[in-house]
mmCIF file of C-alpha atoms and ligand atoms in Angstrom:
data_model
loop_
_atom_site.group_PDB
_atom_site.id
_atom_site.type_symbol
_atom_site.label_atom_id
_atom_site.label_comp_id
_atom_site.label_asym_id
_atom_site.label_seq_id
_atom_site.Cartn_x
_atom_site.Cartn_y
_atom_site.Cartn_z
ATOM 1 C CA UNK A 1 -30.517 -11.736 -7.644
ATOM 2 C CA UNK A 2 -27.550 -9.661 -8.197
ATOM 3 C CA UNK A 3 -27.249 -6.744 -5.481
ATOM 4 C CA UNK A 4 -27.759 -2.980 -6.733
ATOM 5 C CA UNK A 5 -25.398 -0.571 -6.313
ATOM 6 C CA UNK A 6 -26.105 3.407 -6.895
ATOM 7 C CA UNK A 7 -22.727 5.142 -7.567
ATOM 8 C CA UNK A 8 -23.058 8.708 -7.789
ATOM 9 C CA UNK A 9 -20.341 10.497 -10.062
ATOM 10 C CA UNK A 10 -19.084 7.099 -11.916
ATOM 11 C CA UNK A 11 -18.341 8.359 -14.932
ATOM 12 C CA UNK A 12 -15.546 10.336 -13.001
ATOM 13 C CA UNK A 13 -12.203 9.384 -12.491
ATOM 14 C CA UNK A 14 -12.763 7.065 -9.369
ATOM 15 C CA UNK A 15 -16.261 6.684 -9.344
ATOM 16 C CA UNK A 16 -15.482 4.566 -13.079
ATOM 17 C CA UNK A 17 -12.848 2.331 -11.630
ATOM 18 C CA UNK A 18 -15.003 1.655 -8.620
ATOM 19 C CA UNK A 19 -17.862 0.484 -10.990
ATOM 20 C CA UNK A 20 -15.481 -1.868 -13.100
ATOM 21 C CA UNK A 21 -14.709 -3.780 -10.006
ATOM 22 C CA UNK A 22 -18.323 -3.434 -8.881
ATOM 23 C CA UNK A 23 -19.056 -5.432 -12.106
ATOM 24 C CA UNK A 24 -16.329 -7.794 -11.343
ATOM 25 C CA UNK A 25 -17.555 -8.953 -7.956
ATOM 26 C CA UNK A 26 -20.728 -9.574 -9.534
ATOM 27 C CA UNK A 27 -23.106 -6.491 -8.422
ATOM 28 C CA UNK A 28 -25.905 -4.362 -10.293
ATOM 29 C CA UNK A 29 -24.619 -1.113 -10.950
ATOM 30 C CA UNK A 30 -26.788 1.808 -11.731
ATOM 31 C CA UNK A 31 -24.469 5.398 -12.292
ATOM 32 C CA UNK A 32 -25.508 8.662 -12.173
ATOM 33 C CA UNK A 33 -23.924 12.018 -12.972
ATOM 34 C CA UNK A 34 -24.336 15.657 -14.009
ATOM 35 C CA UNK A 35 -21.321 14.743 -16.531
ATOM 36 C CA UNK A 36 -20.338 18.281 -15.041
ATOM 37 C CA UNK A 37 -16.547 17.237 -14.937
ATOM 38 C CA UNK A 38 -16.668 13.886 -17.115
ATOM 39 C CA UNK A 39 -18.089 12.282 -20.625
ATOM 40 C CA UNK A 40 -20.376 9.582 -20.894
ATOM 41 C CA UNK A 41 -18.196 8.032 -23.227
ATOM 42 C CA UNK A 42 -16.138 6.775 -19.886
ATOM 43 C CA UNK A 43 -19.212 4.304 -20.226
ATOM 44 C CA UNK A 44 -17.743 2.612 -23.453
ATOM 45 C CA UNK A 45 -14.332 1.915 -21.770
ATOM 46 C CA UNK A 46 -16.176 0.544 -18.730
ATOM 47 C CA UNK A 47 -18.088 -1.691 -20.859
ATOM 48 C CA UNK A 48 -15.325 -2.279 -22.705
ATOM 49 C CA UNK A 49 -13.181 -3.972 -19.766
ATOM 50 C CA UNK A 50 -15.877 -5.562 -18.164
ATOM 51 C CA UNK A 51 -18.790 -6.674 -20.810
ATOM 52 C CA UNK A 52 -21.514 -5.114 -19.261
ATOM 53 C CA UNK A 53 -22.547 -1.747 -20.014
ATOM 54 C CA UNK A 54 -23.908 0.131 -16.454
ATOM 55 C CA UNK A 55 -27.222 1.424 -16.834
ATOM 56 C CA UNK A 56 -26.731 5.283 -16.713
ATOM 57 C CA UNK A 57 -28.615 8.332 -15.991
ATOM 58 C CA UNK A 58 -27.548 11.943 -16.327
ATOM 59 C CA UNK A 59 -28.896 13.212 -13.234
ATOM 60 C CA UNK A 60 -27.574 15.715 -10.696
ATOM 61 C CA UNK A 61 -27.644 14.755 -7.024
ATOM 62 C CA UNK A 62 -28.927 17.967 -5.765
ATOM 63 C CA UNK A 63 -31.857 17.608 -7.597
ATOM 64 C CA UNK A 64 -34.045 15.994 -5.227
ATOM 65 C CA UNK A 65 -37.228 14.502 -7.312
ATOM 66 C CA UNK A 66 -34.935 13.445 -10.263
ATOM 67 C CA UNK A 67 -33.542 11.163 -7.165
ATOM 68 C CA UNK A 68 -36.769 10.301 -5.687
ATOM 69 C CA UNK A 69 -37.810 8.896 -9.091
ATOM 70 C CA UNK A 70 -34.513 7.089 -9.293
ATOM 71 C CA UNK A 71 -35.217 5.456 -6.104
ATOM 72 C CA UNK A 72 -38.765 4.149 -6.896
ATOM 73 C CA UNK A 73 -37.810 2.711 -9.618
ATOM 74 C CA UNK A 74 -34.949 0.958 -8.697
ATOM 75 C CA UNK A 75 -34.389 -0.658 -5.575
ATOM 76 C CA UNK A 76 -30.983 -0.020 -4.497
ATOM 77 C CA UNK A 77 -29.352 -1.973 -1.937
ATOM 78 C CA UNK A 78 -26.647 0.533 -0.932
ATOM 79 C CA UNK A 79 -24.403 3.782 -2.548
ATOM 80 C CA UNK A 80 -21.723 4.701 -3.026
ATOM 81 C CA UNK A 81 -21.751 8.863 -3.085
ATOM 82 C CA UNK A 82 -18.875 10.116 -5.393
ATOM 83 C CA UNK A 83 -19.877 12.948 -7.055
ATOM 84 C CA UNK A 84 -18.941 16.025 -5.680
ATOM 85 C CA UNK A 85 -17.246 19.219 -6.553
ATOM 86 C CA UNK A 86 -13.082 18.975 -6.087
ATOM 87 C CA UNK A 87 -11.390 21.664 -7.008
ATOM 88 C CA UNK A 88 -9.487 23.196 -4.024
ATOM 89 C CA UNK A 89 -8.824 26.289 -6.059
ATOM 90 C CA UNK A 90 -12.411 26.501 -7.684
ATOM 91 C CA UNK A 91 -13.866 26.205 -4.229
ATOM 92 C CA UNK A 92 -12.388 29.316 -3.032
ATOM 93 C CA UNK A 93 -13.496 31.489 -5.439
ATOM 94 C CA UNK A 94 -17.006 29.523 -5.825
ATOM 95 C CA UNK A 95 -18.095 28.253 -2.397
ATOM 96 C CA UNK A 96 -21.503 28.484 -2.677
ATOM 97 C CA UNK A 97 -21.103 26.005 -5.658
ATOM 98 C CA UNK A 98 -19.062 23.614 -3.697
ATOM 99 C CA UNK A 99 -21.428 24.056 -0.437
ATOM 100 C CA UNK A 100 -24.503 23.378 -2.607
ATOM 101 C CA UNK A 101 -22.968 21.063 -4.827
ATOM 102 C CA UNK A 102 -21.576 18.852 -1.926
ATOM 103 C CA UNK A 103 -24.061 19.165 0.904
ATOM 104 C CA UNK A 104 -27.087 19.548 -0.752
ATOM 105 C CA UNK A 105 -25.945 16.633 -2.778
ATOM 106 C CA UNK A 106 -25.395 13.815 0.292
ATOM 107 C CA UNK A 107 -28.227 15.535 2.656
ATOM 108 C CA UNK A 108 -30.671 14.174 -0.303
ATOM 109 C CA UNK A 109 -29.135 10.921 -0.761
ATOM 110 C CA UNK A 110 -29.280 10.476 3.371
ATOM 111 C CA UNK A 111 -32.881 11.788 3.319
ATOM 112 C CA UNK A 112 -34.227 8.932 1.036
ATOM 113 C CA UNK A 113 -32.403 6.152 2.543
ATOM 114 C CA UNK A 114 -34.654 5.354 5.037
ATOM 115 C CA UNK A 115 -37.952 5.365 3.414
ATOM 116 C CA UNK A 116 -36.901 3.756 0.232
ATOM 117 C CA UNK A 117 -34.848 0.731 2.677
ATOM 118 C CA UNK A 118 -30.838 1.460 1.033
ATOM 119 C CA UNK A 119 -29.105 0.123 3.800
ATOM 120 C CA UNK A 120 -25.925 1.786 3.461
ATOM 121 C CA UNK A 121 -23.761 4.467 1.967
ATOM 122 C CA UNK A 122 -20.105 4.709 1.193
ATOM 123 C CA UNK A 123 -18.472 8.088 1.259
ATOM 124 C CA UNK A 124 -15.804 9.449 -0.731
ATOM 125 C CA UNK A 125 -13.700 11.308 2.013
ATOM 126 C CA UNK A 126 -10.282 12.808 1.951
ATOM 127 C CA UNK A 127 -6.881 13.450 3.765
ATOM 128 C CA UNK A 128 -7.698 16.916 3.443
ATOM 129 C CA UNK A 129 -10.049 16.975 6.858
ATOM 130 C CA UNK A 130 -6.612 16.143 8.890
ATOM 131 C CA UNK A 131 -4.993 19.590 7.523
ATOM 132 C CA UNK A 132 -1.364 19.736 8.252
ATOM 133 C CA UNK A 133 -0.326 16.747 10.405
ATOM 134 C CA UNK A 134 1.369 16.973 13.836
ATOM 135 C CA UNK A 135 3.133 13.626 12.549
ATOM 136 C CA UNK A 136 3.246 11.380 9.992
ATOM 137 C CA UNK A 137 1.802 8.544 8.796
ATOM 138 C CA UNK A 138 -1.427 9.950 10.278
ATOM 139 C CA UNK A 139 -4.258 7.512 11.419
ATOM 140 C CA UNK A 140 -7.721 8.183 11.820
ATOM 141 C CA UNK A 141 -7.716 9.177 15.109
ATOM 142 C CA UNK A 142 -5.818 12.229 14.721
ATOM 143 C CA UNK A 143 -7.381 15.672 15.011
ATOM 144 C CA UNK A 144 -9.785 17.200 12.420
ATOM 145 C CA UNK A 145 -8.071 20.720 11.788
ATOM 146 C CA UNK A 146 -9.832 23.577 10.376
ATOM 147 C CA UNK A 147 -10.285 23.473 6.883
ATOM 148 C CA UNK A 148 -7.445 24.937 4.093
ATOM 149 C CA UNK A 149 -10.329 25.597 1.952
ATOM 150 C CA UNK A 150 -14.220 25.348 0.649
ATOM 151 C CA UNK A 151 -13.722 22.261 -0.472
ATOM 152 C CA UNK A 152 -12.319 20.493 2.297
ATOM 153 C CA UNK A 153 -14.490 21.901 4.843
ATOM 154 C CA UNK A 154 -17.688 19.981 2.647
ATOM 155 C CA UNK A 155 -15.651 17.049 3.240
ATOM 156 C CA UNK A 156 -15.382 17.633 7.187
ATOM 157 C CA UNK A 157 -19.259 19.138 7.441
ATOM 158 C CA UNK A 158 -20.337 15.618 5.064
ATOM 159 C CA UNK A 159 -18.814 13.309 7.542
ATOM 160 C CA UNK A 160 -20.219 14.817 10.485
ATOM 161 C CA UNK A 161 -23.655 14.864 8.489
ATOM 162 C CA UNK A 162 -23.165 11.378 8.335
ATOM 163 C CA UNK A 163 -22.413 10.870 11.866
ATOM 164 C CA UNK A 164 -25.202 12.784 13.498
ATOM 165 C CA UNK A 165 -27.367 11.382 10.875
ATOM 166 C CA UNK A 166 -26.879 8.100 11.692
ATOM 167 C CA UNK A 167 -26.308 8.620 15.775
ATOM 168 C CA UNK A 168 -29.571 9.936 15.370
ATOM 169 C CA UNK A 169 -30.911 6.288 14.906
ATOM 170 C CA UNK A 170 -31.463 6.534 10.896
ATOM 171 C CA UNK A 171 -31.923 2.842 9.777
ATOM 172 C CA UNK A 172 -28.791 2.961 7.592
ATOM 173 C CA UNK A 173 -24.743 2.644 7.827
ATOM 174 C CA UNK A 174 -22.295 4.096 6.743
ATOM 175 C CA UNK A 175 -18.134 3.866 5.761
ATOM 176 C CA UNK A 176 -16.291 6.889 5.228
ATOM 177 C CA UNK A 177 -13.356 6.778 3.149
ATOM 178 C CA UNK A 178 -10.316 9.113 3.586
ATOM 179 C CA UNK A 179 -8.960 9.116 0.496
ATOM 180 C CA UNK A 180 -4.667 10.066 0.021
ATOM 181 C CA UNK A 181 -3.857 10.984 -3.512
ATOM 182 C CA UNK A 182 -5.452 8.645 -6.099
ATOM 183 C CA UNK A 183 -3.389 8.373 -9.131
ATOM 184 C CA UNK A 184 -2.865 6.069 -12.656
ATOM 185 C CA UNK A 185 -4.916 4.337 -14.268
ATOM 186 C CA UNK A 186 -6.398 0.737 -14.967
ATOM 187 C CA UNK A 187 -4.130 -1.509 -16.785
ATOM 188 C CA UNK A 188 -6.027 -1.936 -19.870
ATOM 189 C CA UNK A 189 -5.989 1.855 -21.133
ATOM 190 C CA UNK A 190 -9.365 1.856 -21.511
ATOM 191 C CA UNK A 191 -10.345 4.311 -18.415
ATOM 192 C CA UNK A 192 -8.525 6.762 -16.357
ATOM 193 C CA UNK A 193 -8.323 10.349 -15.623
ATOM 194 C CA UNK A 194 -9.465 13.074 -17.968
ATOM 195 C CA UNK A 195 -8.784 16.830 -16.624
ATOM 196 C CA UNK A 196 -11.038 19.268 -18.282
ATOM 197 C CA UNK A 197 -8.941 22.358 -19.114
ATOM 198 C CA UNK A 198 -5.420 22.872 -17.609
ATOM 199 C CA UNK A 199 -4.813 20.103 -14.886
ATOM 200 C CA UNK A 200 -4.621 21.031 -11.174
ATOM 201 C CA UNK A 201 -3.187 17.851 -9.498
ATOM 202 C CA UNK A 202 0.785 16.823 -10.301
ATOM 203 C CA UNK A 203 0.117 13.167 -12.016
ATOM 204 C CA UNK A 204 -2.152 14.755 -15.210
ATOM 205 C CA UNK A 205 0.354 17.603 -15.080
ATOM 206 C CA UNK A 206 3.200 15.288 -15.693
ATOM 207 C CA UNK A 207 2.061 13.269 -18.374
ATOM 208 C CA UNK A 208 0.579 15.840 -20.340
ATOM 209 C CA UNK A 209 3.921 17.588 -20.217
ATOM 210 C CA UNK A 210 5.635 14.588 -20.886
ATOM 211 C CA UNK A 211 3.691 13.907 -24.175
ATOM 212 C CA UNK A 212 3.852 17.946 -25.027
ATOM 213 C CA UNK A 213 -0.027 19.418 -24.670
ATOM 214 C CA UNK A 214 1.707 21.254 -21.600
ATOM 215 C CA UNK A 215 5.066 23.163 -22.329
ATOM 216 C CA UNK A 216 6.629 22.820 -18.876
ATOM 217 C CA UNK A 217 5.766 21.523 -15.312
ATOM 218 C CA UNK A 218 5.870 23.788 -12.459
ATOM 219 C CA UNK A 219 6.980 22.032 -9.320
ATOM 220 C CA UNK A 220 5.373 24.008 -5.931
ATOM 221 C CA UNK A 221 8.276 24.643 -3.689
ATOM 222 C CA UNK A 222 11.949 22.880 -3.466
ATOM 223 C CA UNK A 223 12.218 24.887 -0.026
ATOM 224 C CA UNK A 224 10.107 22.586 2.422
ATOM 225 C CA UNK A 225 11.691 20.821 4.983
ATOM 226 C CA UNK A 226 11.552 17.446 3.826
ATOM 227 C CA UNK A 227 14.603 15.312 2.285
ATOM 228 C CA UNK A 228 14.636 16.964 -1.165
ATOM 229 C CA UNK A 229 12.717 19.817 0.039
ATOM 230 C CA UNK A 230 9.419 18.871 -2.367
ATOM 231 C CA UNK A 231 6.276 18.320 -0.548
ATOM 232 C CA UNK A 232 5.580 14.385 0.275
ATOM 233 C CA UNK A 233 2.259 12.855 -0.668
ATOM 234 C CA UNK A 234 1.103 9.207 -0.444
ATOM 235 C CA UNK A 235 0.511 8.220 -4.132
ATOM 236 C CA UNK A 236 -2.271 5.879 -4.100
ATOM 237 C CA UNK A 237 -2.833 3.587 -7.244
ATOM 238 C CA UNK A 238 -6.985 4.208 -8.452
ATOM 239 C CA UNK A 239 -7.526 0.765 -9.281
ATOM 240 C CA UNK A 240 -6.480 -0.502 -5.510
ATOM 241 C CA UNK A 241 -8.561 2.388 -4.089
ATOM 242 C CA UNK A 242 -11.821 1.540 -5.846
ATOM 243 C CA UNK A 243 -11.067 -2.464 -5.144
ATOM 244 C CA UNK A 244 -11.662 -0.959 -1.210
ATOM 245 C CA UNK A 245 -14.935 0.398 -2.147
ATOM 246 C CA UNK A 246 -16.132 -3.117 -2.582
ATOM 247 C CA UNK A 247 -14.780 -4.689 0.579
ATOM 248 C CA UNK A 248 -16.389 -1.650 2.200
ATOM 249 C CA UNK A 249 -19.592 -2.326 0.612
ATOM 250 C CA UNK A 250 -19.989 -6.059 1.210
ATOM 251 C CA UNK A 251 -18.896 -4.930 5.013
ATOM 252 C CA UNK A 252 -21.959 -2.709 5.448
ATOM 253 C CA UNK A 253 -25.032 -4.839 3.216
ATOM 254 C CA UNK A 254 -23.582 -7.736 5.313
ATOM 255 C CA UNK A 255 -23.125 -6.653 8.823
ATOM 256 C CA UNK A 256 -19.698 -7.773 9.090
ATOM 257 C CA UNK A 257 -19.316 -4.243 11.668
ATOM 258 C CA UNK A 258 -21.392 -3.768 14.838
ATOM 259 C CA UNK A 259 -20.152 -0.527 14.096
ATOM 260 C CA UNK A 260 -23.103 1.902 12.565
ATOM 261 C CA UNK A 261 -20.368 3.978 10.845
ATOM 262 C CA UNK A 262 -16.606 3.744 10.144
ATOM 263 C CA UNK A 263 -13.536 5.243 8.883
ATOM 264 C CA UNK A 264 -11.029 4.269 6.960
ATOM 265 C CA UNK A 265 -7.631 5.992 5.851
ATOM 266 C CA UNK A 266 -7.110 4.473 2.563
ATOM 267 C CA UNK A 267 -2.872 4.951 0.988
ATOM 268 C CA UNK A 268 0.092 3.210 0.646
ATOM 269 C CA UNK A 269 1.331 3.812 3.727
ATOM 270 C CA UNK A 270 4.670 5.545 2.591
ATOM 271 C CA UNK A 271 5.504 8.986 1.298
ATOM 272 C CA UNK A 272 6.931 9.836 -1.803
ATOM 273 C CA UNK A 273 8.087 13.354 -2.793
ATOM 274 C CA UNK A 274 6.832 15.263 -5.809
ATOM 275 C CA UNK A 275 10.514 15.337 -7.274
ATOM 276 C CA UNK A 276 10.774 11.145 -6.520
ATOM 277 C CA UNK A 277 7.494 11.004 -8.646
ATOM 278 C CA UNK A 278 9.266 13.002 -11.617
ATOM 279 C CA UNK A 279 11.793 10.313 -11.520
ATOM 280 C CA UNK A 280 9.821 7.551 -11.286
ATOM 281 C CA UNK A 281 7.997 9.109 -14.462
ATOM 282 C CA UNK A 282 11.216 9.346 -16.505
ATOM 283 C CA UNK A 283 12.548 6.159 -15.707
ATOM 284 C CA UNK A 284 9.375 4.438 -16.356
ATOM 285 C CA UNK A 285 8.372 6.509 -19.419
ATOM 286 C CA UNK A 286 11.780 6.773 -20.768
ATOM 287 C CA UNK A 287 11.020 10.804 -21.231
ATOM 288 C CA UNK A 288 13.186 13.365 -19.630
ATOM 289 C CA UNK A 289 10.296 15.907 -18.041
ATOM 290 C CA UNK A 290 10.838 19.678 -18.748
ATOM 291 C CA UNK A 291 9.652 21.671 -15.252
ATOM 292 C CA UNK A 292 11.116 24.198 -13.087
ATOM 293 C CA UNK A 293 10.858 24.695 -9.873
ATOM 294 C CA UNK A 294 8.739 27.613 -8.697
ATOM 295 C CA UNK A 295 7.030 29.130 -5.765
ATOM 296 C CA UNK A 296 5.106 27.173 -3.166
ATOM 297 C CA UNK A 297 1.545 26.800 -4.317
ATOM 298 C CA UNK A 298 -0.859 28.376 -1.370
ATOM 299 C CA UNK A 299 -2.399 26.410 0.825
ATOM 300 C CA UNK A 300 -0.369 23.500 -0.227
ATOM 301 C CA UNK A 301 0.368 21.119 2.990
ATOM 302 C CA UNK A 302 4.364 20.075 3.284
ATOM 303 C CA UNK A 303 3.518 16.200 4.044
ATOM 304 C CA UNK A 304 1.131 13.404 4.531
ATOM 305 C CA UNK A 305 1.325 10.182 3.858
ATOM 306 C CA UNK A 306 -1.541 7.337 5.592
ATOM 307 C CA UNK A 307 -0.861 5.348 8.063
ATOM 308 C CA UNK A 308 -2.975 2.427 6.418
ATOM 309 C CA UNK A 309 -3.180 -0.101 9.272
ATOM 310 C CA UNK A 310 -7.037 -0.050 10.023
ATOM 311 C CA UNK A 311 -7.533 -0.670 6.691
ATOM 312 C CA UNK A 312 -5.669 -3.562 6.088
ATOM 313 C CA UNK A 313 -6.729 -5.422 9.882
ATOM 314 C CA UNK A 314 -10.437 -4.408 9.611
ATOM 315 C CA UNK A 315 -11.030 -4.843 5.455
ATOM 316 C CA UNK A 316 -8.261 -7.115 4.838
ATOM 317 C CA UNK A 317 -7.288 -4.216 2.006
ATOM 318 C CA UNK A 318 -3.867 -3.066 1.271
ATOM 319 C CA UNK A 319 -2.237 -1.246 -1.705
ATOM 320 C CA UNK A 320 -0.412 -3.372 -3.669
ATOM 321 C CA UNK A 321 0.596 -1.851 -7.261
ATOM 322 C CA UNK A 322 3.981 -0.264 -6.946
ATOM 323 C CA UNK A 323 4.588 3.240 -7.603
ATOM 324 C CA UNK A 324 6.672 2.386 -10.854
ATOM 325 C CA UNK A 325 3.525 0.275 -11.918
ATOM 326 C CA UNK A 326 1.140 3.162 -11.393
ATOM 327 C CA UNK A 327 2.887 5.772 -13.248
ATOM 328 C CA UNK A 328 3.619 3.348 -16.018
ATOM 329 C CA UNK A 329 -0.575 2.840 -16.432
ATOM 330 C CA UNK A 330 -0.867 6.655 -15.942
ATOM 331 C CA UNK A 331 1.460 7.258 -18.999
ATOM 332 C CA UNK A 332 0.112 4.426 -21.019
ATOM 333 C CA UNK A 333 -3.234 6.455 -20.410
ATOM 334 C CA UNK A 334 -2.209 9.461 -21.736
ATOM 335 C CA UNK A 335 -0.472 7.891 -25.242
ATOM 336 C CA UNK A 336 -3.714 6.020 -25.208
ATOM 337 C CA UNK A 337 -5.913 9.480 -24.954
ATOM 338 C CA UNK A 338 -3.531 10.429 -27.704
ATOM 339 C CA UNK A 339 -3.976 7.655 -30.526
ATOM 340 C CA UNK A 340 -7.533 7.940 -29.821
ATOM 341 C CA UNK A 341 -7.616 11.884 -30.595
ATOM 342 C CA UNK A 342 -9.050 12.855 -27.358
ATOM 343 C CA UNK A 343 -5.835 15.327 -26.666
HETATM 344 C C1 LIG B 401 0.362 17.127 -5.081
HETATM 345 C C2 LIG B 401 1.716 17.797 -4.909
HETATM 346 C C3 LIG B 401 1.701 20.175 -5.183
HETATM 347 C C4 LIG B 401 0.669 20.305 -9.385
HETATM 348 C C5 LIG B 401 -5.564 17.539 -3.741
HETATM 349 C C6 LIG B 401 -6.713 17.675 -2.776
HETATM 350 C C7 LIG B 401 -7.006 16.370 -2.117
HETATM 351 C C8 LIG B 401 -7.192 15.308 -3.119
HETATM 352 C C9 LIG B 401 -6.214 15.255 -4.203
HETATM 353 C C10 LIG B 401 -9.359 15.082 -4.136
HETATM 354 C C11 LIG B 401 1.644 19.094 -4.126
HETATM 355 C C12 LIG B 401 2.529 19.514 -6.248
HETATM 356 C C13 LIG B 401 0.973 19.853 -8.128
HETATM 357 C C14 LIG B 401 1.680 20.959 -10.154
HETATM 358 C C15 LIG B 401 3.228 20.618 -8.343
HETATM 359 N N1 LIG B 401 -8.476 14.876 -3.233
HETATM 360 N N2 LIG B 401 2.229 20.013 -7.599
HETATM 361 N N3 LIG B 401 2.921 21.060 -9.582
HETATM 362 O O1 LIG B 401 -2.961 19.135 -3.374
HETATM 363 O O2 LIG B 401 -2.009 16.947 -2.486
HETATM 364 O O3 LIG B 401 -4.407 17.114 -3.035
HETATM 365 O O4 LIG B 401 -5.914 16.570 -4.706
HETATM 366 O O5 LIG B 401 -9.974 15.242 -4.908
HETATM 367 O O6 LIG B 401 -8.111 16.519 -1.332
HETATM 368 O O7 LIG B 401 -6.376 18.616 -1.806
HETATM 369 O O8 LIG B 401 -2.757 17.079 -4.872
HETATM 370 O O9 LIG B 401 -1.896 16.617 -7.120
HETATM 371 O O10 LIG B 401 -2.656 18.956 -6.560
HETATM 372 O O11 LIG B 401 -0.551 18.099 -5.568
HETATM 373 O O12 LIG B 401 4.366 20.780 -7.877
HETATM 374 O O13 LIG B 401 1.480 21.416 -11.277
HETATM 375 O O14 LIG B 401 2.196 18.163 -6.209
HETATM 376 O O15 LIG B 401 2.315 21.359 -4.743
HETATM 377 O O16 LIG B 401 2.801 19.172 -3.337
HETATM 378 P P1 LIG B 401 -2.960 17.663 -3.371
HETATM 379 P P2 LIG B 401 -2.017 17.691 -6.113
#
């Protein structure tokens, strides 16, 4: 029998990819969401690319009974816990939401574990727990700094949840994933991201500028001190980050870790400026970008990029689609939300 997967949020932007490629190594996948910042019509272009339509419930994670009648009826053999709030912006103004939303959300999941035998959990992590970094690339060893923001202290207080949950001797494992930025889209067109309202992160921005639902792109600061004085992110392509979420699941429902929980950094390994990544979108799209360089955005960090190494010893993962690639699929996306009406 096929192994069953829960994957919180997968309608969302990751949580979707992760499922195709769940499908494609041959697991059960079961999907739930509050559809709070996606549609369930996500579910016809995951069906779409792999033939087999995920069974899907709209539930929301801090609703405790809803989950305990998920988990009687199906027995899952692990999770993988995307949905969450993400808005850096939206979780100043709203923490309770994102504390509630975020916390509330995993402390469930964690509490019915053990009594309903899921052996493990896969969390969706972030480089925003290392804050600034002394240096660059950063591994996972390097100091936790105090949080920029609501949000990325529920991603700091959730893996220490984790930890003390599990150090406690809780029957269950876990692998944390530290996510860089996750951008593009899977090659066939047929999922990707889909901002509601006026995009916060730079890719969405770009290519709805580029196809004219935005007027003009505002780029956050030519004034840092980096090369071209933009601030340097590691670009990570979505369909190589969810293809780690199923090496780290096989690691954990197969014991192939003595280790009850782990940690992964999971980017490229190299930095690329947000004025490189405007290039890269004009070669590649053949579309000269209107935007303007403006203030720096608060709280914005100057650079990170992932030192991957862990990653690719201990899971055998790497990155491989190129940035040129990724862009490419993340423009392709957009025309593609276009001749389907969508925006
Ligand atoms: C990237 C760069 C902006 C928009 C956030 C979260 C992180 C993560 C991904 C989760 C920055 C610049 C952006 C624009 C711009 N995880 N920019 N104009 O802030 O690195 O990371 O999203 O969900 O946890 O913190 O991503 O895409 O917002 O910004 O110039 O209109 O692009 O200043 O330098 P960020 P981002």
């Amino acid at each position: 029998m096929n192994r069953k997967i829960l994957v919180t949020g997968g309608t969302g932007y990751i949580g979707s990819h992760t499922v195709v490629e769940l499908q494609g190594a041959g697991y059960e996948v079961v999907i739930i969401d509050n559809l709070s910042n996606s549609n369930a019509d996500v579910l016809d272009g995951i069906t779409k690319i792999s033939g087999i339509k995920p069974l899907f419930y709209e539930m929301d994670c801090t609703d405790k009974n809803a989950l305990e009648s998920l988990f009687k009826e199906h027995s899952f053999d692990g999770i993988i816990h995307f949905a969450a709030s993400k808005a850096v912006g939206e979780s100043v103004h709203k923490p309770l939401l994102y504390y509630r939303n975020n916390i509330v959300s995993l402390i469930n999941l964690l509490e019915l574990m053990p009594e309903h035998k899921v052996k493990g959990i896969v969390f969706s992590s972030s480089c925003t727990v290392y804050g600034e970094p002394d240096k660059n690339p950063i591994d996972e060893n390097a100091p936790i700094k105090p949080a920029a923001s609501p949000y990325g202290n529920t991603k700091q207080i959730n893996e220490e949840i984790i930890q003390d949950f599990v150090h406690s001797g809780a029957p269950i494992k876990s692998i944390i994933l530290r996510y860089f930025n996750p951008i593009g889209a899977h090659p066939s067109g047929e999922i990707g991201e889909l901002p509601i309202g006026v995009p916060q992160n730079l890719v969405p921005f770009i290519t709805q500028t580029g196809i004219g639902i935005r007027e003009q792109l505002s780029v956050f600061g030519d004034d840092y001190n980096t090369p071209d004085g933009s601030c340097i992110r590691d670009f990570i392509n979505v369909v190589d980050l969810a293809k780690a979420h199923v090496i780290a699941i096989e690691r954990m429902l197969e014991d192939k870790s003595d280790e009850k929980v782990e940690i992964f950094n999971l980017g490229t390994g190299k930095g690329a400026s947000v004025l490189e990544l405007i290039n890269i979108f004009e070669k590649v799209s053949g579309e000269s970008l209107n935007y303007k360089i403006v203030n720096r955005r608060e709280g914005d960090i100057e650079q990170i990029w992932a030192q991957p190494d862990k990653a690719n010893k201990v899971l055998g993962w790497t990155a491989r689609e190129s940035l040129e690639d990724t862009m490419l699929s993340a423009w392709n996306w957009q025309k593609r939300l276009r001749e389907k009406g969508i925006m």
